[in-house]
Coordinates of C-alpha atoms in Angstrom, one line a residue:
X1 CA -7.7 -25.6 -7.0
X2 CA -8.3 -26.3 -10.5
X3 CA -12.0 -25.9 -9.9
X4 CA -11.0 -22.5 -8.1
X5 CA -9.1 -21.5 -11.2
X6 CA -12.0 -22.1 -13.9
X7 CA -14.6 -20.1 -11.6
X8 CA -12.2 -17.2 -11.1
X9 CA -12.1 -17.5 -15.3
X10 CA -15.9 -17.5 -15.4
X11 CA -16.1 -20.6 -16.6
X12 CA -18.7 -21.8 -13.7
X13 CA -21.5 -20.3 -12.5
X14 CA -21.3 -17.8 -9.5
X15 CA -21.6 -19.8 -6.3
X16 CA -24.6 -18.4 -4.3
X17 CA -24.3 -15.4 -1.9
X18 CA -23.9 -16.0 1.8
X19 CA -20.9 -16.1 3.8
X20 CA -18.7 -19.3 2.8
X21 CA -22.4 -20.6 1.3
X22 CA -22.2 -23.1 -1.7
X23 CA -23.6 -26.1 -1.0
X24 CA -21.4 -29.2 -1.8
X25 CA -18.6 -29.0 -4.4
X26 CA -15.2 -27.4 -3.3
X27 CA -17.0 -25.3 -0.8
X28 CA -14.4 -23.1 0.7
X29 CA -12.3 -22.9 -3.3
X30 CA -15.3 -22.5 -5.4
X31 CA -17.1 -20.0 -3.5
X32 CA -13.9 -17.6 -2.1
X33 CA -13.1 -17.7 -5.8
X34 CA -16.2 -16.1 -7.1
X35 CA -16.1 -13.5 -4.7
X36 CA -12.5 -12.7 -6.0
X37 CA -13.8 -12.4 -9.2
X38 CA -16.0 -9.4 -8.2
X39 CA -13.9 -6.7 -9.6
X40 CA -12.1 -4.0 -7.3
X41 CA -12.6 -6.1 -4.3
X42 CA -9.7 -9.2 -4.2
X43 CA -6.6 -9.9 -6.4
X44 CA -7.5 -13.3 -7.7
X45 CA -3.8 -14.4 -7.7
X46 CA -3.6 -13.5 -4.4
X47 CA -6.8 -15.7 -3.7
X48 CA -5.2 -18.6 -5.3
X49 CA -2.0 -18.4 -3.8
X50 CA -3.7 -18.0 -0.3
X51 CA -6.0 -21.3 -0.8
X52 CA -2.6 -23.0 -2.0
X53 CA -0.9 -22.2 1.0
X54 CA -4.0 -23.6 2.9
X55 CA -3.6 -26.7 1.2
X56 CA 0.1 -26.8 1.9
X57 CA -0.3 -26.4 5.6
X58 CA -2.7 -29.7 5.8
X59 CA -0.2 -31.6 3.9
X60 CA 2.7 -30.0 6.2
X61 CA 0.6 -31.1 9.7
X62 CA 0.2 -34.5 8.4
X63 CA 3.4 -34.9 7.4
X64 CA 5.2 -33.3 10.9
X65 CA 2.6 -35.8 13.0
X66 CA 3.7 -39.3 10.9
X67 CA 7.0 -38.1 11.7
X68 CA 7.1 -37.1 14.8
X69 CA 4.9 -40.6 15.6
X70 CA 7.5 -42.2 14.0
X71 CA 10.4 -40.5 16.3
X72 CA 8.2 -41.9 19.5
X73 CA 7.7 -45.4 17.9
X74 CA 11.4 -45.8 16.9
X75 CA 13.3 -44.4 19.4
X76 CA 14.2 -41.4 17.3
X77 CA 14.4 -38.1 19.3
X78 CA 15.6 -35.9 16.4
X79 CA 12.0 -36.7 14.8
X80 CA 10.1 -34.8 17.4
X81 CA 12.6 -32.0 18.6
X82 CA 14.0 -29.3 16.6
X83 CA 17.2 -28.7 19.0
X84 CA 18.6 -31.8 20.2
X85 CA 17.5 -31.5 24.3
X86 CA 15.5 -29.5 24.4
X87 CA 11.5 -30.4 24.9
X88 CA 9.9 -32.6 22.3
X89 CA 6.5 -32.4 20.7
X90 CA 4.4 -35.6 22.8
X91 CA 2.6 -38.4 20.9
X92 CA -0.7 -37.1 21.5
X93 CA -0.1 -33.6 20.6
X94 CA 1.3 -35.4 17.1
X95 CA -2.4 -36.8 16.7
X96 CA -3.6 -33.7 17.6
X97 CA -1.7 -31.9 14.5
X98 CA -2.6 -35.1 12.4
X99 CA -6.2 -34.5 13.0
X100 CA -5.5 -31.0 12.4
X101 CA -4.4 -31.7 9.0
X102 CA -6.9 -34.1 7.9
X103 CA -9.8 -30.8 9.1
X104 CA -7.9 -28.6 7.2
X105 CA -7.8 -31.1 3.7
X106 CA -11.0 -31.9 3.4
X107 CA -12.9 -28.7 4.1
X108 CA -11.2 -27.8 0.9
X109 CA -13.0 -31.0 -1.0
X110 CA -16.5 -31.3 -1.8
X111 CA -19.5 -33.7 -1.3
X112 CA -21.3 -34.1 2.2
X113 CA -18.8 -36.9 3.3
X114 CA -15.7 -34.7 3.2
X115 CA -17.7 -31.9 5.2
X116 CA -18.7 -34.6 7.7
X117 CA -15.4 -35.2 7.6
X118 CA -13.9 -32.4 8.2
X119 CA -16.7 -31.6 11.2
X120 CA -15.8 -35.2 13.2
X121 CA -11.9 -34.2 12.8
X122 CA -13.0 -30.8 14.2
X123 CA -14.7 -32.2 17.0
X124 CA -12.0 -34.7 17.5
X125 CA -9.5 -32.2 18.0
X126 CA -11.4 -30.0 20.2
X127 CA -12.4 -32.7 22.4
X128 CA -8.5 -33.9 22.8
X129 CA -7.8 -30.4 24.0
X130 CA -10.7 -30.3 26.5
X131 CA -9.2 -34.2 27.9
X132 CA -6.2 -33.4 28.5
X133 CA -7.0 -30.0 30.3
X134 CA -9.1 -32.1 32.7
X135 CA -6.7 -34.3 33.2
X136 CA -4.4 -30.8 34.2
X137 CA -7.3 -29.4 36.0
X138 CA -8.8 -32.7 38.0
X139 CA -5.5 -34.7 38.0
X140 CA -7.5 -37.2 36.2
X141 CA -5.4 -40.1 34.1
X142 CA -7.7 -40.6 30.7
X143 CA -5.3 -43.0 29.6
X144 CA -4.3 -40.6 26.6
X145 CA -0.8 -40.1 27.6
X146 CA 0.8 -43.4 27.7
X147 CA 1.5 -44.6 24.3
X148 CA 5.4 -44.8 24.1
X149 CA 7.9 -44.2 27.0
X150 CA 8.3 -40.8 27.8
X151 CA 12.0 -39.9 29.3
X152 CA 11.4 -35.9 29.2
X153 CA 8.6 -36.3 31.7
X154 CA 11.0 -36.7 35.1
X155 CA 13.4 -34.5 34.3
X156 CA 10.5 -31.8 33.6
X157 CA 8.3 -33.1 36.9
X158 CA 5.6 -33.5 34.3
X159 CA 3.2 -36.4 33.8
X160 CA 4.4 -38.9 31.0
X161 CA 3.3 -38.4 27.2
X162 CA 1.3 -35.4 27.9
X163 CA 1.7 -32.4 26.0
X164 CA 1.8 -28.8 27.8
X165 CA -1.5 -26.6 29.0
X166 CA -1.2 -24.3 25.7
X167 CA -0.6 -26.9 23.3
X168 CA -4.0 -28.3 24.8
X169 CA -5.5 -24.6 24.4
X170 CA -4.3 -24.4 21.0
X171 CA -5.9 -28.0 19.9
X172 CA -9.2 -26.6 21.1
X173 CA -9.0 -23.1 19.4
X174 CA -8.0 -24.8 16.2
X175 CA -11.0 -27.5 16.6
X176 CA -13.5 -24.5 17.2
X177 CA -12.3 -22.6 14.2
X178 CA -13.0 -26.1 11.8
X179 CA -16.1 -26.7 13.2
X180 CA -17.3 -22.3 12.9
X181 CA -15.9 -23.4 9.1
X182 CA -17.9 -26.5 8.7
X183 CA -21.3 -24.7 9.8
X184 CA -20.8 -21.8 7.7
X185 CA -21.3 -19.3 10.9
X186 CA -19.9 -17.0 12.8
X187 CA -17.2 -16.4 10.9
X188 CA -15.8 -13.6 12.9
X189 CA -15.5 -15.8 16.0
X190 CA -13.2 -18.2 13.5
X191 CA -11.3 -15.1 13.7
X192 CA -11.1 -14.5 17.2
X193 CA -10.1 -17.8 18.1
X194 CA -7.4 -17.8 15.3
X195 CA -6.0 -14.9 16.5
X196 CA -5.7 -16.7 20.1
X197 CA -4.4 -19.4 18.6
X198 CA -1.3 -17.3 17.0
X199 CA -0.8 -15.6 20.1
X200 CA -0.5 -19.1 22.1
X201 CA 2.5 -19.4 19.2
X202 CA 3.8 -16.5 19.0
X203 CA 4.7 -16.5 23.0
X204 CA 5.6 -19.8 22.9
X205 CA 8.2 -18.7 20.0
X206 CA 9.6 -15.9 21.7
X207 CA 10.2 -17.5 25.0
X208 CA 11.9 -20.0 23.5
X209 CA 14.8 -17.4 23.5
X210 CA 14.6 -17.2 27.3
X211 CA 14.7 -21.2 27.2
X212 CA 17.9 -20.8 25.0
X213 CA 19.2 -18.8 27.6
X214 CA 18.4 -21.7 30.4
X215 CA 16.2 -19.1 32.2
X216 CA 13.1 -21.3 32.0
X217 CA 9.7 -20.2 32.1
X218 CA 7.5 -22.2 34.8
X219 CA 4.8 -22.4 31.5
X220 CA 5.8 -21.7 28.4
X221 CA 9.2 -23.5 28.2
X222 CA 6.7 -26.6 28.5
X223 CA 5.5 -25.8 24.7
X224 CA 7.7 -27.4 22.1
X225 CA 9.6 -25.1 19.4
X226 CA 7.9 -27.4 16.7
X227 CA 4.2 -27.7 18.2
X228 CA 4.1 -23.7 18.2
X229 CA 5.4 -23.5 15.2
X230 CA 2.3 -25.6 13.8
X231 CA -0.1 -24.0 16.0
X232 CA 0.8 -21.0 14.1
X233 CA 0.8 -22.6 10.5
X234 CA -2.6 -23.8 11.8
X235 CA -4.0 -20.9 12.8
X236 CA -2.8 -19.5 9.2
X237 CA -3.7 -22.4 7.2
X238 CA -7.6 -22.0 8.4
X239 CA -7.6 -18.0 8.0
X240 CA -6.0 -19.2 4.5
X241 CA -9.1 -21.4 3.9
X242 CA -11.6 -18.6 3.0
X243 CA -9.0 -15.5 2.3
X244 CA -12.2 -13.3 1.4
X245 CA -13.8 -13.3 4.1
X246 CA -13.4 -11.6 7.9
X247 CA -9.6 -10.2 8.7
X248 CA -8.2 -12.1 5.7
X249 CA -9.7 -10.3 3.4
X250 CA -7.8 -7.3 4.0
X251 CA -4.6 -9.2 2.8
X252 CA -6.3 -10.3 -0.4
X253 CA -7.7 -7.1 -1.2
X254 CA -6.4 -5.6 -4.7
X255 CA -5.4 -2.3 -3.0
X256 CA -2.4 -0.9 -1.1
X257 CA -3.7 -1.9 2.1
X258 CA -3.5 -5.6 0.8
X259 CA -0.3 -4.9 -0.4
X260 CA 0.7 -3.6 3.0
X261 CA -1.3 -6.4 4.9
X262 CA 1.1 -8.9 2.5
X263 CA 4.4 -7.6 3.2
X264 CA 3.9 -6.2 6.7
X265 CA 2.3 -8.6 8.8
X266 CA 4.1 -12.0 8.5
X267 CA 7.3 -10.3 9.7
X268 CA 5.8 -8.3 12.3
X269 CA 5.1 -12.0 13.9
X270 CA 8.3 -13.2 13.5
X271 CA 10.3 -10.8 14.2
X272 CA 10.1 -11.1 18.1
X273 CA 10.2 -14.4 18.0
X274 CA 13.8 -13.6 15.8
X275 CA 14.8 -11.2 18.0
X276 CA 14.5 -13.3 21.1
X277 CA 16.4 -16.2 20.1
X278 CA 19.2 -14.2 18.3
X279 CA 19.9 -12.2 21.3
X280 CA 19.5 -14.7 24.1
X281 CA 21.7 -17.0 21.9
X282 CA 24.3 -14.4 21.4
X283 CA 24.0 -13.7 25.1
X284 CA 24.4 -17.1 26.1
X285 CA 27.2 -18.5 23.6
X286 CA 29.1 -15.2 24.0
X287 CA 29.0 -14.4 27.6
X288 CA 28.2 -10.8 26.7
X289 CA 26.4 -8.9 29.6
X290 CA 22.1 -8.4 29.8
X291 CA 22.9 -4.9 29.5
X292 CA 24.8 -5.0 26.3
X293 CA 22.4 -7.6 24.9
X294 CA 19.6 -5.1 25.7
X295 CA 21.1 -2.7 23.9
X296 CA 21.7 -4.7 20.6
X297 CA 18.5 -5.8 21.0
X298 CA 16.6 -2.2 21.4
X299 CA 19.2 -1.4 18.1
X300 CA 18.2 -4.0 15.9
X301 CA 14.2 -3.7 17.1
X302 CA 14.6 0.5 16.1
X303 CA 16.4 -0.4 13.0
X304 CA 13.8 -2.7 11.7
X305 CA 11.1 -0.3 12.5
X306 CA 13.1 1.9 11.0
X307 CA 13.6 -0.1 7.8
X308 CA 9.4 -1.1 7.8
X309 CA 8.6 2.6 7.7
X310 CA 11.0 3.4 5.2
X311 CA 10.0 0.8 2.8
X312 CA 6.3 1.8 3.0
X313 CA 7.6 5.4 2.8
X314 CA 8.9 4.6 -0.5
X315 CA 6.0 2.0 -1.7
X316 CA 3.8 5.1 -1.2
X317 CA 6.1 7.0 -3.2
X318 CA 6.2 4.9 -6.1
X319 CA 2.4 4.9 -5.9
X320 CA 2.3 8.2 -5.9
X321 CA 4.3 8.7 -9.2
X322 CA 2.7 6.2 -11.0
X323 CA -0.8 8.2 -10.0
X324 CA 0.4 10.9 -11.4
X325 CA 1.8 9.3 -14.8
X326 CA -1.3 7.4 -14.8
X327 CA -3.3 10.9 -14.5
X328 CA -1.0 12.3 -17.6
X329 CA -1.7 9.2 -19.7
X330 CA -5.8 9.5 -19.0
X331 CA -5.6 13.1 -19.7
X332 CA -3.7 12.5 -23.0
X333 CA -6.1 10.1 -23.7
X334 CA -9.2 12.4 -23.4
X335 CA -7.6 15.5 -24.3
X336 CA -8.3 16.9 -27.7
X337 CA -4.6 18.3 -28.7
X338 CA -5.6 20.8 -31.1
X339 CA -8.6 23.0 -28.9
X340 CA -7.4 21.7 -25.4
X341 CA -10.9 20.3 -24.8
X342 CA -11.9 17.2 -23.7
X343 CA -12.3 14.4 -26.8
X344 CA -15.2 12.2 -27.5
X345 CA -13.8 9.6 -24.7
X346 CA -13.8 12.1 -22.1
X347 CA -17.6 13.5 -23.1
X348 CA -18.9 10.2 -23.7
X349 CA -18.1 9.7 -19.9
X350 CA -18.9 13.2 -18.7
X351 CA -22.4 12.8 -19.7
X352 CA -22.6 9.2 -18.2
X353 CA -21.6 10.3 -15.2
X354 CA -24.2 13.1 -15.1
X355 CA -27.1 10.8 -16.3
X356 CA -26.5 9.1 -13.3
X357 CA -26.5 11.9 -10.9
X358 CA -30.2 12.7 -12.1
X359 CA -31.3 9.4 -11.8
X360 CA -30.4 9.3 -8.3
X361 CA -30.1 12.6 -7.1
X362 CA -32.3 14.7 -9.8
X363 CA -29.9 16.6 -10.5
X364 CA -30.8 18.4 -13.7
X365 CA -28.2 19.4 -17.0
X366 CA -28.4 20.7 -20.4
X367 CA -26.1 19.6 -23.6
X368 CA -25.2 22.1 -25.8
X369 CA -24.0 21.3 -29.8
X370 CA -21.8 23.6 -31.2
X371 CA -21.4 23.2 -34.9
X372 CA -19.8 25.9 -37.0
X373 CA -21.7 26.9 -40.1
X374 CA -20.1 26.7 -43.4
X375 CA -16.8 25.2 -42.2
X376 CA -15.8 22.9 -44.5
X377 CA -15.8 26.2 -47.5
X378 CA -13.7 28.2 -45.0
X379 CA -11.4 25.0 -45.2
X380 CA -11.2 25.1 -48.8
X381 CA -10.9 28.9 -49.2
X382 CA -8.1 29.9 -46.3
X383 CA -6.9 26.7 -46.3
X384 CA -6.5 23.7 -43.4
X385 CA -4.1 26.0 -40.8
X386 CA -6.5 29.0 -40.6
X387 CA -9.2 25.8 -40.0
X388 CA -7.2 24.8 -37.4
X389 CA -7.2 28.4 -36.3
X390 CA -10.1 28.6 -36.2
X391 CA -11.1 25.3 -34.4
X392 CA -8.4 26.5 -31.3
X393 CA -10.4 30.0 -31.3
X394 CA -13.5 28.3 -30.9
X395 CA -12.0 26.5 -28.0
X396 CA -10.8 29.4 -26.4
X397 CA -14.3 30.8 -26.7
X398 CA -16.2 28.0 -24.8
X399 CA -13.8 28.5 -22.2
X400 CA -14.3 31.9 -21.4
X401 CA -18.1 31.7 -21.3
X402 CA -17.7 28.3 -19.2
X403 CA -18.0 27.8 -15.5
X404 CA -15.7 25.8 -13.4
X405 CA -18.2 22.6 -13.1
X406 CA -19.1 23.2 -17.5
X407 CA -17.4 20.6 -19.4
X408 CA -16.6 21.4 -23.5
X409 CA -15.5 19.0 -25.9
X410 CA -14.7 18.6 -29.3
X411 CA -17.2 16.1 -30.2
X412 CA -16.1 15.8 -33.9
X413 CA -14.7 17.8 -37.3
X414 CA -15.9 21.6 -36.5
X415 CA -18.4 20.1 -34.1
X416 CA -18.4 20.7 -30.3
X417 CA -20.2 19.9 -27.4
X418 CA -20.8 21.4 -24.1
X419 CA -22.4 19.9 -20.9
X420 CA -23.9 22.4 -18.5
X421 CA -24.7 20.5 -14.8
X422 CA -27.2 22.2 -12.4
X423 CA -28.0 24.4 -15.3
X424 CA -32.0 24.2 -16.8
X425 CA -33.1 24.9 -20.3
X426 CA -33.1 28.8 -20.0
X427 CA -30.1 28.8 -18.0
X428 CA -28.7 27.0 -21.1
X429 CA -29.9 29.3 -23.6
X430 CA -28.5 32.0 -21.9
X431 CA -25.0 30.3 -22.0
X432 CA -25.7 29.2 -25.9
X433 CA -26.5 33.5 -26.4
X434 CA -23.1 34.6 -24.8
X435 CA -21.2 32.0 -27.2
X436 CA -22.9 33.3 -30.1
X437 CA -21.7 37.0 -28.8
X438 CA -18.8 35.7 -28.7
X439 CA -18.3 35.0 -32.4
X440 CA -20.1 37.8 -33.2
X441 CA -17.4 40.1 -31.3
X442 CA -14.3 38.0 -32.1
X443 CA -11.7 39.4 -34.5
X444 CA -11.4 36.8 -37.5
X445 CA -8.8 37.3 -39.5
X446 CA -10.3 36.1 -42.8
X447 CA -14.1 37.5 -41.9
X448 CA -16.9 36.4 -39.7
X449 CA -17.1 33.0 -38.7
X450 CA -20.4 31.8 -37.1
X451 CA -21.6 28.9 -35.3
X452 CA -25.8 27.1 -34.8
X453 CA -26.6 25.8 -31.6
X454 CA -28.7 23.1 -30.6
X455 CA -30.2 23.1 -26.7
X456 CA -31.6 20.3 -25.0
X457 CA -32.1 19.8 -20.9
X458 CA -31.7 16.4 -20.4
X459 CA -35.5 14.8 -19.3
X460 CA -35.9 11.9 -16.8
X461 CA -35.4 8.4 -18.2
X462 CA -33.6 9.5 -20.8
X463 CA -30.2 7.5 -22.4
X464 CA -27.2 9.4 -23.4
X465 CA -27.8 9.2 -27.1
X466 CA -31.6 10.2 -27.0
X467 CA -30.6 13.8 -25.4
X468 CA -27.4 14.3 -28.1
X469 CA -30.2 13.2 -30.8
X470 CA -33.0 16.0 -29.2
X471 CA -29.8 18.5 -29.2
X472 CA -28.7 17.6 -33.0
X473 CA -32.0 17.7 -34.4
X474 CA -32.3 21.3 -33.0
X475 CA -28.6 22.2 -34.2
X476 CA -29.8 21.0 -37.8
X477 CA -33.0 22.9 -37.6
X478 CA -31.0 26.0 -37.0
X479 CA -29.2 24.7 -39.9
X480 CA -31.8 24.4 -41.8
X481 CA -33.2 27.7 -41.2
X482 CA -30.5 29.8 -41.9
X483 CA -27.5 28.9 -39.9
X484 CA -26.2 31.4 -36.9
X485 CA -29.2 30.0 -35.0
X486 CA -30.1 29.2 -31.4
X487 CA -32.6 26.2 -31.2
X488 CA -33.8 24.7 -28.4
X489 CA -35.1 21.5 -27.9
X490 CA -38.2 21.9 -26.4
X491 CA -39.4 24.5 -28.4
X492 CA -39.0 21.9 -31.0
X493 CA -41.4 19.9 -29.8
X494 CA -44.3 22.2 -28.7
X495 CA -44.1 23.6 -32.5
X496 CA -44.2 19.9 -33.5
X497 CA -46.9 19.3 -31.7

């Protein structure tokens, strides 16, 4: 984990690219974290809480096994049933979640030993499914069954020690899911197989209700409360393993589908399972009729929809609002309070953005610098208000002669800047002529106030500041030559030349 940590910090250097692919070290940590650490794909907590969890379940299987093993060896039922009678987890299904366990641990650890390690448990586990199924299947006697006394076996007609037909599945789904993790393929199969696995658990949960209810199933009251239970923590802890990769990475995503995926799914597993034992329970301990049990039971499964779809109603809600105070904030932030334009923040990025349309699409556009001529001794004659004046005038101006997809800003002092997309060099001088009309026409109340423009259409290869630099050296030449001037760029540079 800590290794996890310092790569998700950069402190490491990115694993190599490939699905679950870096060789040796903390395979499945190390490399799950540096693809959390791409930004806008996974939250990184998220990522670290999932592999923690992972770990956890390991811990968790080997701990349940030794316990339950120690149940058998001692005598002590309690240690391998949850409800006292009911049908207890066997001996060999314990080694099974033991194995389980020690699969899950040490594809988490580095170094070609632990890997080996983890693949023999895999195998292990998947082979112990496939026995006892032939011994199901063939009536064959492998000698796995028989290593403590087994008293549930006559009372359930079944052979002693063995555990049921879908614990047996489970054992080999969960051994084919370590082994797709040890090779590093086929990841999406890890998924399918997972998924069958939870489904093996989640039936097994929710017919323990009918077992509650003493209406027993001829299969799945065979399945132990506390073996499906860690089928389904198994199934979770593997998915856990790589959370970037295949269906998990949908629940680690740093979006509000990954937010949804989080809060939505776990409880739309368990809440059958819930459902089933609260109301055969009620049903059974109350004497209350199917019907009525039904009923509560259709109540409470509407209501909790109910409640689901409400609460994502009003997650969406709040995202909503804090879209739209996020929009206020980012216009504040580029908005230019005195003209209404855009600032330099918000032009800075308008003309990135349309750079990289004509890289890739060709897409031509023209800058335009606005500078007004002799500003500074208007300033000091009229004073700073009618400057200000002035400056919102000049905004209202470039709006007018602007088109929809035209961006203006107030690129600095008396200086502005327009951005013309689709729009060549005499399409730009056109637009630059209809400003300077513009000040020619408008009514200034302490006399005529003109403006020199500079045009420049931006050329191929070229960086932001090379096209504002063509456009300002052709604002200053129009400065230069008597101010009130349209310059453009290019005409610069065939005179130059």
């Amino acid at each position: 984990m800590k290794a996890a940590a310092r790569r998700l910090k950069g402190h490491e250097p990115p694993c190599p690219q490939g699905v679950g692919g870096c060789p040796g070290g903390t395979r499945l940590a190390r490399c799950d974290a540096a693809r959390a650490s791409r930004p806008g794909r996974c939250n990184a907590d998220v990522v670290r809480h999932f592999l923690v969890f992972s770990r956890v379940v390991g811990l968790l299987l080997i701990g349940v096994a030794l316990s339950v093993l120690l149940g058998w060896s001692r005598g002590l039922v309690m240690l391998a049933a949850v409800v006292p009678g009911q049908v207890t987890m066997k001996p060999s299904a314990a080694i099974g979640f033991l194995i389980a366990g020690g699969a899950l641990l040490l594809a988490h650890h580095g170094g070609r030993a632990a890997r080996a390690g983890s693949t023999v448990c895999s195998v292990s586990l998947l082979l112990l499914g496939a026995a006892v199924l032939v011994q199901y299947l063939w009536g064959a006697d492998l000698g796995i069954d028989h290593l403590f006394p087994d008293p549930d076996a006559g009372r359930l007609g079944r052979p002693p020690g063995r555990m049921a037909e879908l614990a047996a599945v489970g054992f080999m789904l969960l051994g084919g899911i370590g082994l797709l993790m040890a090779v590093d393929r086929w990841l999406w199969l890890r998924d399918f197989l997972a998924l069958g696995v939870i489904a093996i658990a989640m039936v097994g949960l929710a017919s323990y209700g009918v077992t509650l209810a003493g209406q027993r199933g001829e299969l799945f009251s065979h399945l132990p409360i506390l073996t499906a239970v860690l089928l389904l923590l198994g199934a979770l802890g593997w998915m856990s393993a790589t959370p970037t990769v295949g269906l998990t990475r949908v629940a680690t995503a740093d979006s509000l589908g990954g937010v949804l995926a989080r809060r939505l799914l776990l409880p739309s597993l368990l809440l059958p399972a819930a459902f089933s034992f609260a109301f055969k329970a009620l049903q059974l301990r109350s004497g209350v009729s199917d019907a009525f049990a039904l009923a509560l039971a259709a109540l409470f499964t509407g209501g909790t929809v109910a409640c689901l779809i409400w609460w994502v109603a009003a997650l969406l809600d709040r995202i909503e609002r804090h879209r739209d105070e996020f929009k206020v904030l980012r216009d504040h932030a580029t908005t230019d309070t005195l003209t209404g334009l855009i600032n330099r923040r918000g032009f800075d990025a308008a003309i990135s953005e349309l750079l990289r349309r004509k890289k890739h699409f060709g897409m031509p556009f023209s800058l335009l610098l606005v500078d007004l001529d002799s500003f500074k001794n208007y300033n000091d004659r009229f004073g700073h208000l009618a400057g200000d004046e002035v400056l919102q005038r000049t905004g209202r101006i470039l709006r007018d002669v602007m088109r929809p997809l035209d961006v203006a800003a107030r690129y600095g002092g008396e200086e502005f800047a327009v951005l013309l997309p689709e729009a060549g060099i005499t399409a730009a001088a056109a637009v630059a002529t209809r400003i300077a009309e513009k000040f020619h026409g408008d009514g200034w109340p302490n006399g005529p106030v003109t403006a020199s423009i500079g045009v420049a259409e931006a050329m191929s290869g070229e960086t932001a500041s090379e096209l504002i630099a063509r456009a300002d050296g052709a604002l200053y030449e129009g400065k230069r030559t008597g101010r009130d001037r349209i310059v453009l760029a290019e005409a610069m540079r065939k005179s130059a030349a």
